[in-house]
Amino acid sequence: MKSYFIGILILVVAYYTYGKYLEKNFEIDERDTPALSKADGVDFVQMNWFKSFLVQFLNIAGLGPITGAVAGAMWGSSSFLWIVFGTIFAGAVHDYYTGMISLRNNGENMQELIGKYLGKKAKVFTKYFLIVLLVIVGVAFITGPAEILQSFTGVNKEIWLTLIVSYYVIATLLPIDKIIGRVYPLFGGALVLMMFLLIGAMLVKGVKIPEITLKNLHPKNLPIFPYMFVVISCGAISGFHSTQSVLVARCLKSEKDGRKSFMAAMYLEGFVALTWAAISLGFFSGVEGLAASGGGMVAVSKMITGLLGKYGLVFTLFGLIALPITTGDTAFRSARVTIAEVLNYNQSSLKSRLLVAIPLFLLAGFLSQVGFNTLWRYVASTNQLLATLGLWTCTYYFIENGKNYWVAGVPAAFMSGMIACYFLAAPEGLGVSNMTFIYILGLLVFISSIIVIGIKASKSNKEVDEARI
């Protein structure tokens, strides 16, 4: 139990210490934000910091910090360490800086930022890769809640798919403050209430959370690295978050709101993931019990109903459905915006938004026939690849602006090595079984990344010196 509460304490202290340092490193000022300079009443709309924070949190907190944390707990309490320190040194850095860099670049989308700082080839790759990721995330968050609703109500999955897609269409087309900005605060408050009720029930019922151990407890003996670091994506670091940060960057009234919106949302998501990982191991008395529970949605439902009794069903339906839906709608919104920007197609009129959205949702309807678990495997891996590109973008931004680039550079190098290991080992990758070879290659990628960052910084400093002369 101590390990869980120490983890929460570390998160709180880090937000008010390291988080403030990250803000200082960026050097916020009083310049006009895109919400003021590019106001269009649709995507560039002013929102206060609290509403922006809740929108950002619910945008990024889909099923990932719940199902990902539960799945990550299969390796044991070592998952606590990745959630806590991943949130502090990778996820919060990524979410805050991608949002702030977008804000400094007139609210530009991720492919534009990647192109500006990493080059045209990276931009070409990202603009198509990003659309694929957003569509997969959106579809996963159609099928996930539809499958849950079918299991509880017995109503055909196709009916739920139709209703959820109908909501997505409305949320994707209307101005961001008309539905998302108004409904999300209610969802956010209810989610936080659910988390505290679960913690309270856990304490009252004496659920024993195991202390930290680095021993690999996975029932199939899958290596902790890199598998756990990909499975627990949204609860530690996720590239999808950057696509949401740029949306909220278009709504901030002041740069001062950035830390309270982007960074605080990631820290809260880390808290959610840590709580679910802890409850998973405590409620089922360890990894063996968790594995026997069936895992995934089934395990989550059993935990909520077991801890909260007759009220658990209500929270199960609300939490496990509202969360993915409030992420899925903004995934499609981001996809619409990204496609429109790739095509240089103005989105100010409803007609123009429909012309982009209709083909998008037709494709989503086709892909929704694929099961959630199948889709999620690809969401997790592509998430971490985009997160790596996001951290590299932040690193190069700081090099160009003469700031401390290592705060983003070290996690960028780490993620590069990790994702290289994963794509070598994973079944959806090359499926290499020699883990010694994989680890050596991953280490070489990490070291090479550090060297590349150092060379880039050295060249940048030399160019600045020559310009001064």
Tab-separated table of C-alpha atoms in Angstrom, residues 13 42 47 58 64 77 127-128 137 146 192 213 226 235 247 255 278 292 306 334 365 397 405 415 427 457 462:
chain	number	residue	atom	x	y	z
A	13	VAL	CA	5.776	17.049	-5.673
A	42	VAL	CA	-15.114	26.748	-34.626
A	47	MET	CA	-11.847	28.798	-23.055
A	58	LEU	CA	-10.935	13.837	-21.114
A	64	GLY	CA	-5.842	3.775	-22.231
A	77	SER	CA	4.218	-3.726	-9.357
A	127	LYS	CA	0.792	13.625	-42.067
A	128	TYR	CA	-0.374	10.236	-43.374
A	137	VAL	CA	-8.048	5.516	-32.105
A	146	ALA	CA	-20.376	-0.505	-28.151
A	192	VAL	CA	-12.548	12.201	-10.535
A	213	THR	CA	9.400	-5.380	-6.992
A	226	PRO	CA	9.953	-3.176	-24.114
A	235	GLY	CA	-0.727	6.308	-18.445
A	247	LEU	CA	-6.495	21.336	-30.297
A	255	GLU	CA	0.430	31.011	-22.115
A	278	ALA	CA	-2.702	-0.769	-7.927
A	292	ALA	CA	-7.560	-15.593	-14.064
A	306	GLY	CA	-16.831	-5.564	-6.416
A	334	SER	CA	-8.371	15.938	-34.951
A	365	GLY	CA	-17.936	2.398	-39.996
A	397	TYR	CA	12.763	23.320	-30.909
A	405	TYR	CA	17.108	20.601	-24.792
A	415	MET	CA	11.815	6.241	-26.495
A	427	PRO	CA	4.441	-10.146	-33.352
A	457	ALA	CA	23.213	21.322	-30.666
A	462	LYS	CA	28.336	27.295	-34.038
